[in-house]
Coordinates of C-alpha atoms and ligand atoms in Angstrom, one line a residue:
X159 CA 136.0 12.2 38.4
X160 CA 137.2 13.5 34.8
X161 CA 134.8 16.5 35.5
X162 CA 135.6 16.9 38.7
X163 CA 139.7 17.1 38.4
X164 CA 139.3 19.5 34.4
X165 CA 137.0 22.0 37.1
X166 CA 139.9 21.7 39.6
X167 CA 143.2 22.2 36.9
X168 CA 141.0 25.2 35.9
X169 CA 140.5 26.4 39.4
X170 CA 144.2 26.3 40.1
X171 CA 146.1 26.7 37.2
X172 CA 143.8 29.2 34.7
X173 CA 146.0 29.8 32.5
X174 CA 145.8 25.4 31.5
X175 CA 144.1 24.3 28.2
X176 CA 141.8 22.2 29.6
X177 CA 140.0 19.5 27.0
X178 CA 137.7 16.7 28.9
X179 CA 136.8 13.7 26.2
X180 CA 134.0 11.8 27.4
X181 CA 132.8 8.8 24.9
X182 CA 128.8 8.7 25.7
X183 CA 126.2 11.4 24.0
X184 CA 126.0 12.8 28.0
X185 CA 127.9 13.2 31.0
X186 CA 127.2 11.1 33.7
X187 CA 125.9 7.8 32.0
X188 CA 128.2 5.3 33.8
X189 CA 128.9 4.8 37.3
X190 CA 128.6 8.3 38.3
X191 CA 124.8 8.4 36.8
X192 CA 123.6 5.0 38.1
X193 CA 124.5 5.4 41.7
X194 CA 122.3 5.6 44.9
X195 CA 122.6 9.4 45.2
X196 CA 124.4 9.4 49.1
X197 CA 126.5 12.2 49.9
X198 CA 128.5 9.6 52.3
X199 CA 129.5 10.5 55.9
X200 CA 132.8 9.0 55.8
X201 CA 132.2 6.3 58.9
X202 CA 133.4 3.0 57.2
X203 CA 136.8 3.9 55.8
X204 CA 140.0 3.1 57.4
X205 CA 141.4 6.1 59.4
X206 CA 144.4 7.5 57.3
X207 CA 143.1 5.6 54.0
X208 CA 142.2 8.2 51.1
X209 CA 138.3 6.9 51.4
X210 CA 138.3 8.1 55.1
X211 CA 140.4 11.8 54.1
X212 CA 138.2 12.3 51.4
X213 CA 135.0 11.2 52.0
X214 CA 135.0 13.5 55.3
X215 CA 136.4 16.4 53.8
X216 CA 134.1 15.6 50.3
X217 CA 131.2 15.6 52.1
X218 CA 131.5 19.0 53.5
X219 CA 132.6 20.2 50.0
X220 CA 130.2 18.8 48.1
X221 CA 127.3 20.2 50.8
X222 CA 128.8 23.3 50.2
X223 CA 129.1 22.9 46.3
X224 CA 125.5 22.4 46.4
X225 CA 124.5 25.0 48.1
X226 CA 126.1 27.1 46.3
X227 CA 125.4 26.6 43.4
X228 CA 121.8 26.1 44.0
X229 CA 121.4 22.3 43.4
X230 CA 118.9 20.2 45.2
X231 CA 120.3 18.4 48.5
X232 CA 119.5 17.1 52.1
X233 CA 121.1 16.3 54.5
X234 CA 118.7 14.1 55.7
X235 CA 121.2 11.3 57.7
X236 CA 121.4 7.6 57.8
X237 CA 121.1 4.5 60.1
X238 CA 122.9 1.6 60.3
X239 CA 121.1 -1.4 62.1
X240 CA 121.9 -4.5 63.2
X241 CA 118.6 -7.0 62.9
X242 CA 121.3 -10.1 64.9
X243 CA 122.8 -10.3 68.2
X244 CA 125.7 -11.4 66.5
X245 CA 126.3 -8.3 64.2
X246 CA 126.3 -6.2 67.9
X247 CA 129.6 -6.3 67.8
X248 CA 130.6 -5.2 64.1
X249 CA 128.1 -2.6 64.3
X250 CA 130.0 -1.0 67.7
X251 CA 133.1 -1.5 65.4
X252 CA 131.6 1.2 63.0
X253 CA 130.8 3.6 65.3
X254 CA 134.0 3.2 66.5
X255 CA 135.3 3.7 63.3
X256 CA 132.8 6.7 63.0
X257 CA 134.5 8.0 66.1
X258 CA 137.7 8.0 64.8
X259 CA 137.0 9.7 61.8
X260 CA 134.9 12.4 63.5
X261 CA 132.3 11.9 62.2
X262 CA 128.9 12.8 63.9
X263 CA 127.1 9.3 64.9
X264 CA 125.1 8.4 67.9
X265 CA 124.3 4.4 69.5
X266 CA 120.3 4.2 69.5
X267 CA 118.3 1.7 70.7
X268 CA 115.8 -0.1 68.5
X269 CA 113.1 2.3 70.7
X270 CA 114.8 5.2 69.1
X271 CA 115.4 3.5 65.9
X272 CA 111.6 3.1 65.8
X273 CA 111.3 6.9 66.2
X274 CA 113.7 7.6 63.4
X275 CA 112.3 4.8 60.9
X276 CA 108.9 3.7 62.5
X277 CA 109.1 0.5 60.0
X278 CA 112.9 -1.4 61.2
X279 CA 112.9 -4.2 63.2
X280 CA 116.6 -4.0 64.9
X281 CA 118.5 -5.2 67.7
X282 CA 120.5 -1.7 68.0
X283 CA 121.5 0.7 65.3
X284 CA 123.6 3.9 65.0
X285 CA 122.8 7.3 63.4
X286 CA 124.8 9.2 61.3
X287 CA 123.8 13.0 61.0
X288 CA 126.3 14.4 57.9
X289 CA 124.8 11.7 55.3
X290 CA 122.7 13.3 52.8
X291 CA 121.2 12.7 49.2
X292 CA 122.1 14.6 46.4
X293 CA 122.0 13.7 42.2
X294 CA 125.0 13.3 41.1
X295 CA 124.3 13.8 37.1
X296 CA 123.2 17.3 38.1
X297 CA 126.3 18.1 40.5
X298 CA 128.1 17.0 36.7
X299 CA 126.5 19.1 34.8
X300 CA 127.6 22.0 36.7
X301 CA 130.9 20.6 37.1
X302 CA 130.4 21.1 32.9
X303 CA 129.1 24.4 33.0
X304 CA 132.2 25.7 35.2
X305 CA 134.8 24.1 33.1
X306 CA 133.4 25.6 29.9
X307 CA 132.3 29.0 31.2
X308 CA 136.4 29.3 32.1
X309 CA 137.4 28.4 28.5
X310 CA 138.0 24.3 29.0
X311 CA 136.8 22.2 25.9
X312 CA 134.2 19.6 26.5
X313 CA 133.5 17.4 23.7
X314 CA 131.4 14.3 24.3
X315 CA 130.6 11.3 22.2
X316 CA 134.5 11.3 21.5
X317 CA 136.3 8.0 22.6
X318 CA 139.7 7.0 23.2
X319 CA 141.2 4.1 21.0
X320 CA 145.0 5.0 20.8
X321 CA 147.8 6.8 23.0
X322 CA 151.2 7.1 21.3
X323 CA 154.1 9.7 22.4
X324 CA 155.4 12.5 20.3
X325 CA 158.1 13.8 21.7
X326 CA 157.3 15.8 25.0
X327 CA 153.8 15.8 23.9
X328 CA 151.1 12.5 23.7
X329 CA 148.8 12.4 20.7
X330 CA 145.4 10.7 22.3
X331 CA 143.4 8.8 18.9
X332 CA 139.8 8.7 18.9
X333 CA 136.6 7.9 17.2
X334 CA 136.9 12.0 16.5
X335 CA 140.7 12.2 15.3
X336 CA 143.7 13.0 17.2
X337 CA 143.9 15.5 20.2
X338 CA 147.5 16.5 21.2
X339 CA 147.8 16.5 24.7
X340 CA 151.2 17.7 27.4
X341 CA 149.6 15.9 30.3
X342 CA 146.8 13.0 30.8
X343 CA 144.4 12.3 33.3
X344 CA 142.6 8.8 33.3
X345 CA 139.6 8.8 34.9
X346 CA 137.8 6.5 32.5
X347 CA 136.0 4.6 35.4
X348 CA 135.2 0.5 34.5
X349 CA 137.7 1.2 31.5
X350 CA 140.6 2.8 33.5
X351 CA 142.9 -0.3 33.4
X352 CA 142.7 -0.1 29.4
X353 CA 143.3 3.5 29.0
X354 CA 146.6 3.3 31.5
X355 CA 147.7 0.5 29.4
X356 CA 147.3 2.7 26.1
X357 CA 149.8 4.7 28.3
X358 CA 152.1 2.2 28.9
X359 CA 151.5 2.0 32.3
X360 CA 150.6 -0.8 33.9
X361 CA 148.4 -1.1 37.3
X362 CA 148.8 -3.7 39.4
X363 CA 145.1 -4.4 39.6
X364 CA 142.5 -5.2 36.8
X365 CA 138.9 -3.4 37.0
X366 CA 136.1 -6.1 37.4
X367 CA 132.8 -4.9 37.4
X368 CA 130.3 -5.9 39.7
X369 CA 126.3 -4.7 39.0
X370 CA 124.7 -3.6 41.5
X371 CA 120.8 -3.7 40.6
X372 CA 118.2 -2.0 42.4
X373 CA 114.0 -2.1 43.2
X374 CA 112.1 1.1 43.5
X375 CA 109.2 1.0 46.2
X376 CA 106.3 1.8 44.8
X377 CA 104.9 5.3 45.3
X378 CA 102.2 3.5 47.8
X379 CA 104.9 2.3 50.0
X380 CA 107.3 5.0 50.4
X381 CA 106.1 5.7 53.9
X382 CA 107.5 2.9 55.1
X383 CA 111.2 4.6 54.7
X384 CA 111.8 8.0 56.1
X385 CA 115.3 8.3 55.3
X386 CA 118.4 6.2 54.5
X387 CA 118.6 2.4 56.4
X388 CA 121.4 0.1 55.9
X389 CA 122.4 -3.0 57.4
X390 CA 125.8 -3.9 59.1
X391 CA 128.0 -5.0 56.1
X392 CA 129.8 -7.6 55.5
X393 CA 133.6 -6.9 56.9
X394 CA 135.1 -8.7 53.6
X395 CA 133.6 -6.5 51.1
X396 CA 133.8 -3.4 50.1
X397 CA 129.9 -3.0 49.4
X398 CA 127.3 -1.7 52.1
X399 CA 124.9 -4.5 51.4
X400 CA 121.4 -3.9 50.1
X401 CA 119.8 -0.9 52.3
X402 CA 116.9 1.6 51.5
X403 CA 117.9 5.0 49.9
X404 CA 115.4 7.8 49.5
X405 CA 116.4 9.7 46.5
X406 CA 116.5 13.4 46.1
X407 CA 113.3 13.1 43.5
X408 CA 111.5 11.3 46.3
X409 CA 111.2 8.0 45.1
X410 CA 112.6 5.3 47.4
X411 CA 115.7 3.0 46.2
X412 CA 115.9 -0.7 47.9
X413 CA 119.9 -2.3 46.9
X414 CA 122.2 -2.5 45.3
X415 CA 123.6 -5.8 45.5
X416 CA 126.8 -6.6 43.8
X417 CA 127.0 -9.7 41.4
X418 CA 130.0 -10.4 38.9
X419 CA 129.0 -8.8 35.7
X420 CA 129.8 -10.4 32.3
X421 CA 130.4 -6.5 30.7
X422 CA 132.1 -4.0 31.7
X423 CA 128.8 -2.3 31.1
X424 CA 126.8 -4.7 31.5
X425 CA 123.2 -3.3 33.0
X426 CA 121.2 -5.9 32.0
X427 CA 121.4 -9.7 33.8
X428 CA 121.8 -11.1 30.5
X429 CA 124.6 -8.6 29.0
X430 CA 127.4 -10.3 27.9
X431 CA 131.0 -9.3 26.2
X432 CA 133.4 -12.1 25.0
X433 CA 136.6 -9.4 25.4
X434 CA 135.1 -8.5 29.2
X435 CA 134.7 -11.9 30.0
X436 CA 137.6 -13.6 28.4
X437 CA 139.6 -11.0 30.9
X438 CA 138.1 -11.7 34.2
X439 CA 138.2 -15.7 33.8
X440 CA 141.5 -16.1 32.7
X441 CA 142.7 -13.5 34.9
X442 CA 144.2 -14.8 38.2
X443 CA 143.0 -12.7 41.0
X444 CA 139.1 -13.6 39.7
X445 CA 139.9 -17.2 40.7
X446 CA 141.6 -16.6 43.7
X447 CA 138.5 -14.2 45.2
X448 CA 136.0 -16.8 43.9
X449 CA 138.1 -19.8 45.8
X450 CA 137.8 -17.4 48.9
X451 CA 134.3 -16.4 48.6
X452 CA 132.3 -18.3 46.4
X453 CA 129.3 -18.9 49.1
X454 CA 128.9 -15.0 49.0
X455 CA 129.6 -15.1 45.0
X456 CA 126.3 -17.7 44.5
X457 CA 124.3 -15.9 46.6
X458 CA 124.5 -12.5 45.2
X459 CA 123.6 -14.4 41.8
X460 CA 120.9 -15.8 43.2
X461 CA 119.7 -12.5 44.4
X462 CA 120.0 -11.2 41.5
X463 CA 117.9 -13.9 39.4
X464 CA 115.3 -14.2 42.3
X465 CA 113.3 -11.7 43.7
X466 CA 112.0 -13.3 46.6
X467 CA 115.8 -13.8 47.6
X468 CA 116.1 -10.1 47.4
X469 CA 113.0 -9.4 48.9
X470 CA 114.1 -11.4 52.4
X471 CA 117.2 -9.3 52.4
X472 CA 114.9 -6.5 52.3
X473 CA 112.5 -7.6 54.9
X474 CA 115.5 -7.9 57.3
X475 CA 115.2 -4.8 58.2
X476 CA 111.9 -4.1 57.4
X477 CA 109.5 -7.3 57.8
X478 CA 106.6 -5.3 56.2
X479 CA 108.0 -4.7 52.7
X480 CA 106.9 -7.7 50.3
X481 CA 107.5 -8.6 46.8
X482 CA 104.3 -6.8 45.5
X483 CA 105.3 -3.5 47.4
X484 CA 108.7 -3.5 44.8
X485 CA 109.7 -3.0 40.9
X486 CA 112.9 -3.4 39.3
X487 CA 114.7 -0.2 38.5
X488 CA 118.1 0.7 36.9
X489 CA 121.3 -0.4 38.0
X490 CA 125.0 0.5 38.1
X491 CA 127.7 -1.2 37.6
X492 CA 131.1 -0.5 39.5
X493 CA 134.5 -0.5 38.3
X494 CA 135.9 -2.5 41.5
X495 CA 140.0 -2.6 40.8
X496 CA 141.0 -6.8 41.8
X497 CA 144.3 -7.5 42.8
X498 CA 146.5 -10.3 41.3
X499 CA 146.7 -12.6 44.5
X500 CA 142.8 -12.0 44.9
X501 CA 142.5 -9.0 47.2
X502 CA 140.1 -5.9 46.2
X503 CA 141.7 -2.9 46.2
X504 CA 140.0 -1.1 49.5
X505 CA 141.2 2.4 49.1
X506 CA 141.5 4.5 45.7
X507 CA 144.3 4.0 43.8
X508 CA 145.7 6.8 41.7
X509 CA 149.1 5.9 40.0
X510 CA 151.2 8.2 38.2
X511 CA 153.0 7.9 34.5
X512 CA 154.9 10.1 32.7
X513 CA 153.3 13.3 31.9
X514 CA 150.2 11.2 33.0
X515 CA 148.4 10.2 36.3
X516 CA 145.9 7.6 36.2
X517 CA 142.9 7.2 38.4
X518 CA 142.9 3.0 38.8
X519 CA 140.2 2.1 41.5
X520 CA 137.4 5.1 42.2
X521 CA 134.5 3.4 43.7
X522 CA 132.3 4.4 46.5
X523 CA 132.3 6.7 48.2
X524 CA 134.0 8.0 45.0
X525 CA 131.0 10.6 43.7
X526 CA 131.2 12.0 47.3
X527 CA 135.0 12.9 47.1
X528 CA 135.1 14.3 43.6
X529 CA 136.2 17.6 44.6
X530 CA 138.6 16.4 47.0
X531 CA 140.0 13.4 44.7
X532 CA 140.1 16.2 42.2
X533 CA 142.0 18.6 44.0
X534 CA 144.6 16.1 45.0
X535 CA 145.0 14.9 41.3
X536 CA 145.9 18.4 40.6
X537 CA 147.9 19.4 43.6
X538 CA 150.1 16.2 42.1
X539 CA 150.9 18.0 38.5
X540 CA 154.0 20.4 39.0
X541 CA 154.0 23.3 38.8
X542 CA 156.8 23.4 36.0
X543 CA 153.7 21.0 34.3
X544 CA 151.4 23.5 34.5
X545 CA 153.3 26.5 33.0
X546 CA 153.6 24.0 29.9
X547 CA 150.0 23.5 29.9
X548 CA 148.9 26.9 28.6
Ligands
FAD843 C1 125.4 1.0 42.0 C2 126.4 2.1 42.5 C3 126.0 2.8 43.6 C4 126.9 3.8 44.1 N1 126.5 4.7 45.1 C5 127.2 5.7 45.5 C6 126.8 6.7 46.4 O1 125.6 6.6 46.8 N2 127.6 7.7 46.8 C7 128.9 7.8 46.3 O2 129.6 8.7 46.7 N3 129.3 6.9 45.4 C8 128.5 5.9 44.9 N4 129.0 5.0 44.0 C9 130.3 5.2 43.4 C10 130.4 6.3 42.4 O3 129.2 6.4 41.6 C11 131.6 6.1 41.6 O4 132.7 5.9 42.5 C12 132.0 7.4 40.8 O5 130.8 7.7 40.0 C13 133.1 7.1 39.8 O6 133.2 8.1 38.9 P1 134.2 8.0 37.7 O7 134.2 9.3 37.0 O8 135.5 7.3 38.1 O9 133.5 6.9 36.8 P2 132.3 7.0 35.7 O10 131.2 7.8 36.2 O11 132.0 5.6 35.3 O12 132.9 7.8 34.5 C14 133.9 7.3 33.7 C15 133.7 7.9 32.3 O13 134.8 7.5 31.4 C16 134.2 7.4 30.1 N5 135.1 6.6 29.3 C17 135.5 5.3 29.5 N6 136.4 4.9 28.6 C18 136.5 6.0 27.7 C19 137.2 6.2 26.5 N7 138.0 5.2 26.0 N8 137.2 7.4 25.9 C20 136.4 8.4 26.4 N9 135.7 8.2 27.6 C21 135.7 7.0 28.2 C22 132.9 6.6 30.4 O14 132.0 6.7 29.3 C23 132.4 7.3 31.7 O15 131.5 8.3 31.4 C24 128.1 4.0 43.5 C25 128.5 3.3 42.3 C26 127.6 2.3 41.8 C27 127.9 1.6 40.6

């Protein structure tokens, strides 16, 4: 997202100093490098919401990004099945919803399922043509290689610690000394809340991350997915529920699932961070989602300790894959923004400061929509702003 908007402010306003801080050794090492790689049609997403606008226009620009500039893509397309009779309806829901937000999707049968993905058992599904796959660290690094090739200052391993105002200027304090700065953009992802509070602005909604952890098939079994398979997901969340991605490198993905993690980077099941977890149990919106859906809650965490659990999610829509067929891989962990009375914030939230704006809940289909979330960031900064920024 930080990439994304610096390559936009230098598209529209070249005259900017641009400087990009980024606190890892490389771009890309949090959510934006530990995703499933889908270039998202836009068919879940409310109709008006930001998710639907820019998912459907993000996926055409980021298609054309990539062609462009010469990075590996396809535009391979997804199903969604339903494996019940009772998820029937939901499912016709989403195509509805795909209708709405014109996006190109089909009903199929579970005959022409089978054609599709010879391997899905299903009661009906619906195919989506725009989905593709894409690698999102590489679509960074020329998001980095634009930015610096029109004069913007990237400097990584350079963290954030302190914001204080000076005047009409802010001075940002890090790990590196101080940068002065006219205008901020936040887009630090699982640590957005922190860095708008260091601004003295104050979200409604606190980030609480959720891991989602994933198996790779192994190379043996790849044939039994062709493309991209989900499930129906579940209406309360705002996760697609554990489906089969093949990646752009052609290895095949099975997840992720979404269980509470104790650190705000937390990859590992065991990671643990008295700070991260001090502030999602004594925060009141935690306790007020659990008391709502703890049933889902304890079953993600089983599915995350056991991988036979995982393994029947799996075989839900496929019955061939087993346990032996799968081995852990990486995992990401979202920066999901949680609302005080409980509610997760569904659409992207982008709040504005003074002389700052603040990108507050960017999750999926967030990687998508980086060039549009971008571009709307910058169309926000006025033009009286931008003259000040050169
Ligand atoms: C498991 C998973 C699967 C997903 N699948 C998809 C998908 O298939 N398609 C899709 O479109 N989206 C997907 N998403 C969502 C997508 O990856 C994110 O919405 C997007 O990457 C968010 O980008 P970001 O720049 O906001 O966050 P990040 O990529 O996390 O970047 C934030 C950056 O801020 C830096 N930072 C934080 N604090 C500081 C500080 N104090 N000083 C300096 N730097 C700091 C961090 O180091 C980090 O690099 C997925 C996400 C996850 C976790």
């Amino acid at each position: 997202m930080g990439l994304s908007t610096g390559m936009a402010l230098s598209d529209r306003h070249p005259q900017a100093r641009i400087l990009v801080l980024e606190k890892e050794n490389q771009w890309a090492f949090h959510q934006t490098g530990n995703n499933s790689g889908v270039i998202h049609s836009g068919i879940y997403y409310k109709p008006g919401s930001l998710k639907a606008k820019f998912c459907g226009d993000g996926n055409r620009s980021m298609v054309e990004f990539c062609h462009k500039y010469g990075i590996e893509h396809d535009i391979c397309g997804k199903i969604i099945v339903a494996t019940e009779l009772q998820e029937l309806p939901r499912l016709e829901s989403i195509y509805q919803r795909g209708q709405e937000n014109g996006i190109p999707v089909y009903r199929i049968s579970p005959e022409e399922v089978k054609e599709v993905e010879p391997h899905v058992k299903c009661v009906g599904g619906i195919r989506v043509l725009s989905t593709g796959i894409v690698n999102y660290r590489q679509v960074c690094l020329k998001y980095a290689e634009l930015i610096t090739k029109r004069g913007g200052d990237l400097r990584l391993n350079t963290k954030v610690l302190q914001i204080r105002q000076d005047g009409v200027n802010q001075i940002l304090e890090t790990n590196q000394g101080d940068f002065l700065a006219r205008s901020i953009i936040n887009c630090a992802g699982l640590h957005s809340d922190r860095i708008a509070k260091l601004n003295q602005v104050h979200p409604e909604a606190q980030i609480v991350p959720f891991r989602g952890e994933y198996y790779e098939l192994k190379p043996e079994k790849r044939h039994l997915v062709k493309q991209l398979i989900y499930p129906v997901p579940n209406p309360n969340f705002p996760f697609l529920g554990v489906h089969f991605t093949r990646m752009i490198d052609g290895s095949v993905h099975a997840g992720p699932n979404a269980v509470l993690s104790l650190k705000r980077e937390g990859y590992k099941k065991t990671d643990f961070d008295l700070r991260d977890f001090v502030e999602i149990f004594t925060y009141p919106g935690f306790w007020k989602l659990a008391a709502k859906h703890a049933d889902e809650g304890i079953q993600e965490i089983i599915r995350s300790w056991s991988k036979a659990a995982f393994v029947r999610s799996l075989q839900r829509l496929i019955p061939e894959v087993q346990a032996e067929d799968l081995i852990p891989t990486h995992a990401g962990v979202r920066a999901q923004a949680l609302m005080k009375n409980g509610a997760l914030v569904d659409d992207f939230l982008i709040i504005r400061g003074n002389n700052s704006i603040h990108v507050c809940n960017a999750p999926s289909p967030a990687a998508t929509s980086s060039l549009e979330i971008g571009k709307a960031i910058v169309a926000q900064i006025s033009p009286q702003l931008a003259h000040n920024l050169a």
